[in-house]
Amino acid sequence: MIFKRKKAKEQPVAEPAEDAAQNEQEPKTGPFDYDDIENTQEYLDFGSILIKPVAGLKVRMDVEESNKRVIAVSLEIAESRIQLMAFSSSKSESLWPGISDKIKSDISAQNGEIFTRDGEYGQELLAKVPQQLPDGRAGHVALRFVGIDGRRWFLRAVIGGAAIGNEEAANIVDGILRDVVVNRGDKPLPPAELLPLSVPSNAQARPATPEQNPELKRPERGPEITQIG
């Protein structure tokens, strides 16, 4: 009696498993790593952070007063604000646990309230921070803190304004965040080192029509949205 051995191709187990693993590692949405984007000409290039323009978007650069160093890119759209800061990180350890603990500590020290929730990128922080209103009365500002791990980089986003409670504004803000590109560079850096930022050279070369130009004048230098964290 002759037994016929089944051909390996009839049970293609290994190759599909490898393909599935590769597909799981490739993000369908961003923030993206610079090396994953073939053409960045349409982006506003701030050095370590690249922003994809959309109609109605305003941008400015935030400066640390003590040393005049540009530390963040701030965006305004849909009555909402997004502050972005990029840091170097290691391949094996996330910066978010330490940064989120510092945020919680700072907000508690200001007698604010802090909550955690599960978001698109993992655990997020929602905060109510005491703030004096323009008329002198005591009030608060609501903020959302998001931490995103990339390829040897970490992106921190602080979101405020209408996007905290308005679903439509939140979707617009989340869409902008997903299109962010981070350029870590090849220079060796210790974990938690702030990645350098610069004024985009193409900020004044944009079309002038409202449909094409999201109010992209040369970015202003302004204060940080928040000093927390």
Coordinates of N, CA and C in Angstrom, one line a residue:
M1 N 0.9 -1.2 0.0 CA 0.0 0.0 0.0 C 0.9 1.2 0.0
I2 N 0.5 2.2 -0.8 CA 1.3 3.4 -0.9 C 0.5 4.6 -0.3
F3 N 1.2 5.3 0.6 CA 0.5 6.5 1.2 C 1.1 7.7 0.5
K4 N 0.2 8.6 0.1 CA 0.7 9.8 -0.5 C 0.7 10.9 0.5
R5 N 1.8 11.6 0.5 CA 2.0 12.8 1.5 C 1.3 14.0 0.9
K6 N 0.5 14.7 1.7 CA -0.1 15.9 1.2 C 0.9 17.0 0.9
K7 N 0.7 17.7 -0.1 CA 1.6 18.8 -0.5 C 1.5 20.0 0.5
A8 N 2.6 20.6 0.8 CA 2.7 21.7 1.8 C 1.8 22.8 1.3
K9 N 1.6 23.0 0.0 CA 0.9 24.2 -0.4 C -0.6 24.0 -0.1
E10 N -1.1 22.8 0.2 CA -2.5 22.6 0.5 C -2.8 23.2 1.9
Q11 N -1.8 23.4 2.7 CA -2.0 24.0 4.1 C -1.0 25.1 4.3
P12 N -1.3 26.2 3.6 CA -0.4 27.4 3.7 C -0.5 28.1 5.0
V13 N 0.1 27.6 6.0 CA -0.1 28.2 7.4 C 1.0 29.3 7.6
A14 N 2.2 29.1 7.4 CA 3.3 30.0 7.8 C 3.3 31.3 7.1
E15 N 3.1 31.3 5.8 CA 3.2 32.5 5.1 C 2.1 33.5 5.4
P16 N 0.8 33.0 5.4 CA -0.3 33.9 5.8 C -0.1 34.5 7.2
A17 N 0.4 33.7 8.1 CA 0.6 34.2 9.5 C 1.6 35.3 9.5
E18 N 2.7 35.1 8.7 CA 3.7 36.2 8.6 C 3.1 37.5 8.0
D19 N 2.3 37.3 6.9 CA 1.7 38.4 6.3 C 0.8 39.1 7.2
A20 N 0.0 38.4 8.0 CA -0.9 39.0 9.0 C -0.2 39.8 10.0
A21 N 0.9 39.2 10.5 CA 1.7 40.0 11.5 C 2.3 41.3 10.9
Q22 N 2.7 41.2 9.7 CA 3.2 42.5 9.1 C 2.1 43.5 8.9
N23 N 0.9 43.0 8.5 CA -0.2 43.9 8.3 C -0.6 44.6 9.6
E24 N -0.5 43.8 10.8 CA -0.9 44.4 12.1 C 0.1 45.4 12.5
Q25 N 1.4 45.3 12.1 CA 2.4 46.3 12.5 C 2.3 47.6 11.7
E26 N 1.7 47.6 10.5 CA 1.6 48.7 9.7 C 0.4 49.5 10.0
P27 N 0.5 50.7 10.5 CA -0.6 51.5 10.9 C -1.4 52.0 9.7
K28 N -2.7 52.0 9.7 CA -3.5 52.5 8.7 C -3.7 54.0 8.8
T29 N -3.7 54.5 10.0 CA -3.8 55.9 10.2 C -2.6 56.3 11.1
G30 N -2.3 57.6 11.1 CA -1.2 58.1 11.8 C -1.6 58.5 13.3
P31 N -0.7 59.2 13.9 CA 0.5 59.9 13.3 C 1.5 58.9 12.7
F32 N 2.2 59.4 11.7 CA 3.0 58.6 10.9 C 4.5 58.9 11.2
D33 N 5.3 58.0 10.9 CA 6.8 58.2 10.9 C 7.2 58.8 9.6
Y34 N 8.2 59.7 9.6 CA 8.6 60.4 8.4 C 9.0 59.4 7.3
D35 N 9.6 58.3 7.6 CA 10.1 57.4 6.6 C 8.9 56.6 5.9
D36 N 7.7 56.7 6.5 CA 6.6 56.0 5.9 C 5.8 56.9 4.9
I37 N 6.2 58.1 4.8 CA 5.5 59.0 3.8 C 6.4 59.3 2.6
E38 N 5.9 59.0 1.5 CA 6.7 59.1 0.2 C 6.9 60.5 -0.2
N39 N 5.9 61.3 -0.1 CA 5.9 62.7 -0.5 C 5.4 63.7 0.6
T40 N 6.2 64.5 1.1 CA 5.8 65.5 2.1 C 5.7 66.9 1.7
Q41 N 5.7 67.1 0.3 CA 5.7 68.5 -0.2 C 4.4 69.2 0.2
E42 N 3.3 68.5 0.4 CA 2.1 69.2 0.7 C 2.0 69.6 2.2
Y43 N 2.9 69.1 3.0 CA 2.9 69.3 4.5 C 3.6 70.6 4.9
L44 N 3.2 71.2 6.0 CA 3.9 72.3 6.6 C 5.0 71.6 7.4
D45 N 6.2 71.8 7.1 CA 7.4 71.1 7.7 C 8.0 72.0 8.8
F46 N 7.7 71.6 10.1 CA 8.3 72.3 11.2 C 9.5 71.6 11.8
G47 N 10.1 70.8 11.0 CA 11.3 70.1 11.4 C 11.0 68.7 11.9
S48 N 10.7 68.6 13.2 CA 10.4 67.3 13.7 C 8.9 67.0 13.7
I49 N 8.1 68.0 13.4 CA 6.6 67.8 13.2 C 6.2 68.3 11.9
L50 N 5.4 67.5 11.2 CA 4.9 68.0 9.9 C 3.3 67.9 10.0
I51 N 2.7 69.0 9.5 CA 1.3 69.1 9.6 C 0.7 69.2 8.2
K52 N -0.4 68.4 8.0 CA -1.1 68.4 6.7 C -2.2 69.5 6.7
P53 N -2.1 70.5 5.9 CA -3.0 71.6 5.9 C -4.4 71.2 5.6
V54 N -5.4 71.8 6.2 CA -6.8 71.7 5.9 C -7.4 73.0 6.0
A55 N -8.5 73.2 5.4 CA -9.2 74.5 5.3 C -9.6 74.9 6.7
G56 N -9.3 76.2 7.0 CA -9.7 76.8 8.3 C -8.6 76.6 9.4
L57 N -7.5 76.0 9.1 CA -6.5 75.7 10.1 C -5.6 76.9 10.3
K58 N -5.3 77.3 11.6 CA -4.4 78.3 11.9 C -3.3 77.7 12.7
V59 N -2.0 78.1 12.5 CA -0.9 77.5 13.2 C 0.0 78.6 13.8
R60 N 0.6 78.3 14.9 CA 1.6 79.1 15.5 C 2.6 78.3 16.2
M61 N 3.8 78.9 16.5 CA 4.8 78.2 17.2 C 4.9 78.7 18.6
D62 N 5.0 77.8 19.6 CA 5.1 78.2 21.0 C 6.5 78.2 21.5
V63 N 6.9 79.3 22.2 CA 8.2 79.5 22.6 C 8.4 79.5 24.1
E64 N 9.4 78.8 24.6 CA 9.7 78.8 26.0 C 10.4 80.1 26.4
E65 N 9.8 80.9 27.3 CA 10.2 82.2 27.6 C 11.6 82.2 28.2
S66 N 12.0 81.2 29.0 CA 13.3 81.3 29.7 C 14.5 81.2 28.7
N67 N 14.4 80.5 27.6 CA 15.5 80.4 26.7 C 15.1 80.7 25.2
K68 N 13.9 81.2 25.0 CA 13.4 81.5 23.6 C 13.5 80.3 22.7
R69 N 13.4 79.1 23.2 CA 13.4 77.9 22.3 C 12.0 77.6 21.9
V70 N 11.9 77.3 20.6 CA 10.6 76.8 20.1 C 10.3 75.4 20.6
I71 N 9.3 75.2 21.4 CA 9.0 73.9 22.0 C 7.8 73.1 21.5
A72 N 6.9 73.8 20.8 CA 5.7 73.2 20.4 C 5.1 73.9 19.2
V73 N 4.2 73.1 18.5 CA 3.4 73.7 17.4 C 2.0 73.6 17.9
S74 N 1.3 74.8 17.8 CA -0.1 74.9 18.2 C -1.0 75.1 17.0
L75 N -2.1 74.4 17.0 CA -3.1 74.5 15.9 C -4.4 75.0 16.4
E76 N -5.1 75.7 15.6 CA -6.5 76.2 16.0 C -7.4 75.9 14.8
I77 N -8.5 75.2 15.1 CA -9.5 74.9 14.1 C -10.8 74.5 14.8
A78 N -12.0 74.8 14.2 CA -13.3 74.4 14.8 C -13.4 74.8 16.2
E79 N -13.0 76.0 16.5 CA -13.0 76.6 17.9 C -12.3 75.7 18.9
S80 N -11.3 75.0 18.4 CA -10.5 74.1 19.3 C -9.0 74.3 19.1
R81 N -8.3 73.8 20.0 CA -6.8 74.0 20.0 C -6.1 72.7 20.2
I82 N -5.0 72.5 19.5 CA -4.2 71.3 19.6 C -2.7 71.8 19.8
Q83 N -2.1 71.4 20.9 CA -0.7 71.7 21.0 C 0.1 70.4 20.9
L84 N 1.1 70.4 20.0 CA 1.9 69.2 19.7 C 3.4 69.4 20.1
M85 N 3.9 68.4 20.8 CA 5.3 68.4 21.2 C 5.8 67.0 20.9
A86 N 7.0 66.9 20.3 CA 7.6 65.6 19.9 C 8.9 65.4 20.7
F87 N 9.1 64.2 21.2 CA 10.3 63.8 22.0 C 10.9 62.5 21.4
S88 N 12.2 62.4 21.6 CA 12.9 61.1 21.3 C 12.5 60.1 22.4
S89 N 12.5 58.9 22.0 CA 12.2 57.8 22.9 C 13.0 56.5 22.5
S90 N 13.0 55.6 23.4 CA 13.6 54.3 23.2 C 12.7 53.4 22.4
K91 N 13.2 52.3 21.9 CA 12.4 51.3 21.2 C 11.5 50.5 22.1
S92 N 12.0 50.4 23.4 CA 11.4 49.4 24.3 C 10.5 50.0 25.4
E93 N 10.6 51.3 25.6 CA 9.8 51.8 26.7 C 9.1 53.1 26.3
S94 N 7.8 53.2 26.7 CA 7.0 54.3 26.4 C 7.3 55.5 27.4
L95 N 7.2 56.7 27.0 CA 7.4 57.8 27.9 C 6.1 58.2 28.5
W96 N 4.9 57.7 28.0 CA 3.6 58.2 28.5 C 3.4 57.9 29.9
P97 N 3.7 56.8 30.5 CA 3.4 56.6 31.9 C 4.1 57.7 32.8
G98 N 5.3 58.0 32.5 CA 6.0 59.0 33.3 C 5.4 60.4 33.1
I99 N 5.1 60.7 31.8 CA 4.6 62.0 31.5 C 3.2 62.2 32.0
S100 N 2.4 61.2 31.9 CA 1.0 61.2 32.4 C 1.0 61.4 34.0
D101 N 1.9 60.7 34.6 CA 2.0 60.9 36.1 C 2.4 62.3 36.5
K102 N 3.3 62.9 35.7 CA 3.6 64.3 35.9 C 2.5 65.2 35.7
I103 N 1.7 65.0 34.7 CA 0.5 65.8 34.4 C -0.5 65.7 35.5
K104 N -0.7 64.5 36.0 CA -1.7 64.3 37.1 C -1.2 65.0 38.4
S105 N 0.1 65.0 38.6 CA 0.7 65.6 39.8 C 0.5 67.1 39.7
D106 N 0.8 67.7 38.5 CA 0.7 69.1 38.3 C -0.7 69.6 38.5
I107 N -1.7 68.9 37.9 CA -3.1 69.3 38.0 C -3.6 69.2 39.4
S108 N -3.2 68.1 40.1 CA -3.6 68.0 41.5 C -3.0 69.2 42.3
A109 N -1.8 69.6 42.0 CA -1.2 70.7 42.8 C -2.0 72.0 42.5
Q110 N -2.7 72.1 41.4 CA -3.5 73.3 41.1 C -4.9 73.1 41.6
N111 N -5.2 72.1 42.3 CA -6.6 71.8 42.8 C -7.5 71.5 41.6
G112 N -7.0 70.9 40.6 CA -7.8 70.6 39.4 C -8.3 69.1 39.6
E113 N -9.1 68.7 38.6 CA -9.6 67.4 38.6 C -9.0 66.6 37.4
I114 N -8.7 65.4 37.5 CA -8.1 64.6 36.4 C -8.9 63.2 36.3
F115 N -9.1 62.8 35.1 CA -9.8 61.6 34.8 C -9.0 60.8 33.7
T116 N -9.2 59.5 33.7 CA -8.6 58.7 32.7 C -9.7 58.0 31.9
R117 N -9.3 57.8 30.6 CA -10.3 57.0 29.7 C -9.5 56.4 28.6
D118 N -10.1 55.3 28.0 CA -9.4 54.6 26.9 C -9.7 55.4 25.6
G119 N -8.7 55.7 24.9 CA -8.8 56.4 23.6 C -8.2 55.6 22.5
E120 N -8.1 56.2 21.3 CA -7.6 55.6 20.1 C -6.2 55.1 20.3
Y121 N -5.4 55.8 21.1 CA -4.0 55.4 21.3 C -3.6 54.9 22.6
G122 N -4.7 54.5 23.3 CA -4.5 53.9 24.7 C -5.1 54.9 25.7
Q123 N -4.5 54.9 26.9 CA -5.1 55.7 28.0 C -4.9 57.2 27.8
E124 N -5.9 57.9 27.9 CA -5.9 59.4 27.7 C -6.2 60.0 29.1
L125 N -5.9 61.3 29.2 CA -6.3 62.1 30.4 C -7.2 63.2 30.1
L126 N -8.2 63.4 30.9 CA -9.1 64.5 30.8 C -9.0 65.3 32.1
A127 N -8.9 66.6 31.9 CA -8.6 67.4 33.1 C -9.5 68.7 33.1
K128 N -9.8 69.1 34.3 CA -10.4 70.4 34.6 C -9.5 71.2 35.4
V129 N -8.9 72.2 34.8 CA -7.9 73.0 35.5 C -8.4 74.4 35.9
P130 N -8.3 74.8 37.2 CA -8.8 76.1 37.6 C -8.2 77.2 36.8
Q131 N -9.0 78.2 36.4 CA -8.5 79.3 35.6 C -9.4 80.5 35.9
Q132 N -8.8 81.7 36.0 CA -9.6 82.9 36.2 C -10.2 83.3 34.9
L133 N -11.5 83.6 34.9 CA -12.2 84.0 33.7 C -11.9 85.5 33.4
P134 N -12.1 85.9 32.2 CA -11.8 87.3 31.8 C -12.5 88.4 32.7
D135 N -13.7 88.0 33.2 CA -14.4 89.0 34.1 C -14.0 88.9 35.5
G136 N -12.9 88.1 35.8 CA -12.4 88.0 37.1 C -12.9 86.8 38.0
R137 N -14.0 86.2 37.5 CA -14.6 85.1 38.3 C -13.7 83.9 38.1
A138 N -13.9 83.0 39.1 CA -13.1 81.7 39.1 C -13.8 80.7 38.1
G139 N -13.1 80.1 37.3 CA -13.6 79.1 36.4 C -12.6 78.0 36.2
H140 N -12.7 77.3 35.0 CA -11.8 76.2 34.7 C -11.7 76.1 33.2
V141 N -10.6 75.4 32.8 CA -10.4 75.1 31.4 C -10.3 73.6 31.3
A142 N -11.0 73.0 30.3 CA -11.0 71.6 30.1 C -10.0 71.2 29.1
L143 N -9.2 70.2 29.4 CA -8.1 69.8 28.5 C -8.1 68.3 28.3
R144 N -7.6 67.8 27.2 CA -7.5 66.4 26.9 C -6.0 66.1 26.5
F145 N -5.4 65.2 27.2 CA -4.0 64.9 27.0 C -3.9 63.5 26.3
V146 N -3.2 63.5 25.2 CA -3.0 62.2 24.4 C -1.5 62.0 24.2
G147 N -1.1 60.7 24.5 CA 0.3 60.3 24.3 C 0.4 59.2 23.2
I148 N 1.3 59.4 22.2 CA 1.3 58.5 21.1 C 2.8 58.0 20.9
D149 N 3.0 56.7 21.0 CA 4.3 56.2 20.7 C 4.6 55.9 19.3
G150 N 5.7 56.3 18.8 CA 6.1 56.0 17.4 C 7.4 55.3 17.3
R151 N 8.1 55.4 16.2 CA 9.3 54.7 16.0 C 10.5 55.5 16.5
R152 N 10.8 55.3 17.8 CA 11.8 56.0 18.5 C 11.5 57.5 18.7
W153 N 10.2 57.7 18.7 CA 9.7 59.1 19.1 C 8.4 59.0 19.9
F154 N 8.0 60.0 20.5 CA 6.8 60.1 21.3 C 6.2 61.5 21.0
L155 N 4.9 61.5 20.8 CA 4.1 62.7 20.5 C 3.1 63.0 21.6
R156 N 3.2 64.2 22.1 CA 2.2 64.6 23.1 C 1.3 65.6 22.5
A157 N 0.0 65.4 22.6 CA -1.0 66.3 22.2 C -1.9 66.8 23.3
V158 N -2.1 68.1 23.4 CA -2.9 68.7 24.4 C -4.1 69.4 23.6
I159 N -5.3 69.0 23.9 CA -6.5 69.4 23.1 C -7.4 70.2 24.1
G160 N -7.9 71.3 23.6 CA -8.8 72.2 24.4 C -9.8 72.8 23.5
G161 N -10.8 73.5 24.1 CA -11.8 74.2 23.3 C -13.0 73.3 23.0
A162 N -13.7 73.6 21.9 CA -14.9 72.9 21.6 C -14.8 71.4 21.4
A163 N -13.6 70.9 21.0 CA -13.3 69.5 20.8 C -13.5 68.6 22.0
I164 N -13.5 69.2 23.2 CA -13.7 68.5 24.4 C -15.1 67.9 24.6
G165 N -16.1 68.8 24.2 CA -17.5 68.3 24.4 C -18.3 68.2 23.1
N166 N -17.8 68.7 22.0 CA -18.5 68.7 20.7 C -18.0 67.6 19.8
E167 N -18.9 66.7 19.4 CA -18.4 65.5 18.7 C -17.9 65.9 17.3
E168 N -18.5 66.8 16.6 CA -18.1 67.2 15.3 C -16.7 67.9 15.4
A169 N -16.5 68.8 16.3 CA -15.2 69.4 16.5 C -14.1 68.4 16.9
A170 N -14.5 67.4 17.7 CA -13.6 66.4 18.1 C -13.1 65.5 16.9
N171 N -14.1 65.2 16.0 CA -13.7 64.4 14.8 C -12.7 65.2 13.9
I172 N -12.9 66.5 13.8 CA -12.0 67.3 13.0 C -10.6 67.3 13.6
V173 N -10.6 67.5 14.9 CA -9.3 67.5 15.6 C -8.6 66.2 15.5
D174 N -9.3 65.1 15.7 CA -8.8 63.7 15.7 C -8.2 63.4 14.3
G175 N -8.9 63.9 13.3 CA -8.5 63.8 11.9 C -7.2 64.4 11.6
I176 N -7.0 65.6 12.1 CA -5.7 66.4 12.0 C -4.6 65.6 12.7
L177 N -4.9 65.1 13.9 CA -3.9 64.4 14.6 C -3.4 63.1 13.9
R178 N -4.4 62.4 13.3 CA -4.0 61.2 12.5 C -3.1 61.5 11.4
D179 N -3.2 62.7 10.8 CA -2.3 63.0 9.7 C -1.0 63.6 10.0
V180 N -0.7 63.8 11.3 CA 0.6 64.3 11.7 C 1.7 63.4 11.3
V181 N 2.9 63.9 10.9 CA 4.1 63.2 10.6 C 5.2 63.6 11.6
V182 N 5.9 62.7 12.2 CA 7.0 63.0 13.1 C 8.3 62.6 12.4
N183 N 9.2 63.5 12.4 CA 10.6 63.2 11.8 C 11.6 63.2 13.0
R184 N 11.9 62.0 13.4 CA 12.8 61.7 14.5 C 14.2 62.1 14.2
G185 N 14.6 61.9 12.9 CA 16.0 62.1 12.5 C 16.9 60.9 12.9
D186 N 18.1 60.9 12.5 CA 19.0 59.8 12.8 C 20.0 60.1 13.9
K187 N 20.0 61.4 14.5 CA 20.9 61.7 15.5 C 20.6 61.0 16.8
P188 N 21.7 60.4 17.4 CA 21.5 59.8 18.7 C 21.0 60.8 19.8
L189 N 19.9 60.4 20.4 CA 19.4 61.3 21.5 C 18.9 60.5 22.7
P190 N 19.0 61.1 23.9 CA 18.5 60.3 25.0 C 17.0 60.4 25.1
P191 N 16.4 59.4 25.7 CA 14.9 59.4 25.8 C 14.4 60.7 26.5
A192 N 13.3 61.2 26.0 CA 12.6 62.3 26.5 C 13.2 63.6 26.1
E193 N 14.2 63.6 25.1 CA 14.8 64.8 24.6 C 13.8 65.5 23.6
L194 N 13.5 66.8 23.8 CA 12.6 67.5 22.9 C 13.2 67.5 21.5
L195 N 12.4 67.1 20.5 CA 12.9 67.2 19.1 C 12.8 68.6 18.6
P196 N 13.8 69.0 17.8 CA 13.9 70.4 17.4 C 12.8 70.8 16.4
L197 N 12.3 72.1 16.5 CA 11.3 72.6 15.7 C 11.8 73.9 15.0
S198 N 11.3 74.2 13.8 CA 11.7 75.3 13.1 C 10.5 75.9 12.3
V199 N 10.6 77.1 11.8 CA 9.6 77.7 11.0 C 9.6 77.1 9.6
P200 N 8.4 76.7 9.1 CA 8.4 76.1 7.8 C 8.8 77.1 6.7
S201 N 9.6 76.7 5.8 CA 10.0 77.6 4.7 C 8.9 77.8 3.7
N202 N 7.9 76.9 3.6 CA 6.9 76.9 2.6 C 5.6 77.5 3.1
A203 N 5.6 78.1 4.3 CA 4.4 78.7 4.9 C 3.8 79.8 4.1
Q204 N 4.6 80.6 3.4 CA 4.1 81.7 2.6 C 3.9 81.4 1.2
A205 N 4.2 80.2 0.8 CA 4.1 79.8 -0.6 C 2.8 79.1 -0.9
R206 N 1.8 79.2 -0.1 CA 0.5 78.4 -0.2 C -0.4 79.2 -1.1
P207 N -1.4 78.6 -1.8 CA -2.4 79.3 -2.5 C -3.2 80.3 -1.6
A208 N -3.8 81.3 -2.2 CA -4.4 82.3 -1.5 C -5.9 82.2 -1.4
T209 N -6.5 81.2 -2.1 CA -8.0 81.0 -2.0 C -8.4 80.4 -0.7
P210 N -9.5 80.7 -0.2 CA -10.0 80.1 1.1 C -10.1 78.6 1.0
E211 N -10.5 78.1 -0.2 CA -10.6 76.6 -0.3 C -9.3 75.9 -0.2
Q212 N -8.2 76.6 -0.6 CA -6.9 75.9 -0.7 C -6.0 76.3 0.5
N213 N -6.2 77.5 0.9 CA -5.3 78.0 2.0 C -6.0 78.1 3.3
P214 N -5.6 77.2 4.3 CA -6.2 77.2 5.6 C -5.5 78.3 6.5
E215 N -5.5 79.6 6.0 CA -5.0 80.7 6.7 C -3.6 80.5 7.1
L216 N -2.8 79.9 6.2 CA -1.4 79.6 6.6 C -0.4 80.7 6.2
K217 N -0.5 81.7 7.1 CA 0.6 82.7 7.0 C 1.8 82.2 7.7
R218 N 2.9 83.0 7.7 CA 4.1 82.6 8.4 C 3.7 82.4 9.9
P219 N 3.9 81.2 10.4 CA 3.5 80.9 11.8 C 4.0 81.9 12.8
E220 N 3.1 82.3 13.7 CA 3.5 83.2 14.8 C 4.1 82.5 15.9
R221 N 4.9 83.2 16.7 CA 5.4 82.7 17.9 C 4.6 83.2 19.1
G222 N 4.0 82.3 19.8 CA 3.1 82.7 20.9 C 3.4 81.9 22.2
P223 N 2.6 82.1 23.2 CA 2.8 81.4 24.5 C 2.2 80.0 24.3
E224 N 2.6 79.1 25.2 CA 2.1 77.8 25.2 C 0.6 77.8 25.6
I225 N -0.2 76.8 25.1 CA -1.6 76.7 25.5 C -1.6 76.3 27.0
T226 N -0.7 75.5 27.4 CA -0.7 75.1 28.8 C 0.7 74.7 29.2
Q227 N 1.1 75.0 30.5 CA 2.4 74.7 31.0 C 2.3 73.3 31.7
I228 N 1.2 72.7 31.8 CA 1.0 71.5 32.5 C 1.8 70.3 31.8
G229 N 2.5 69.6 32.6 CA 3.3 68.4 32.1 C 4.6 68.8 31.4

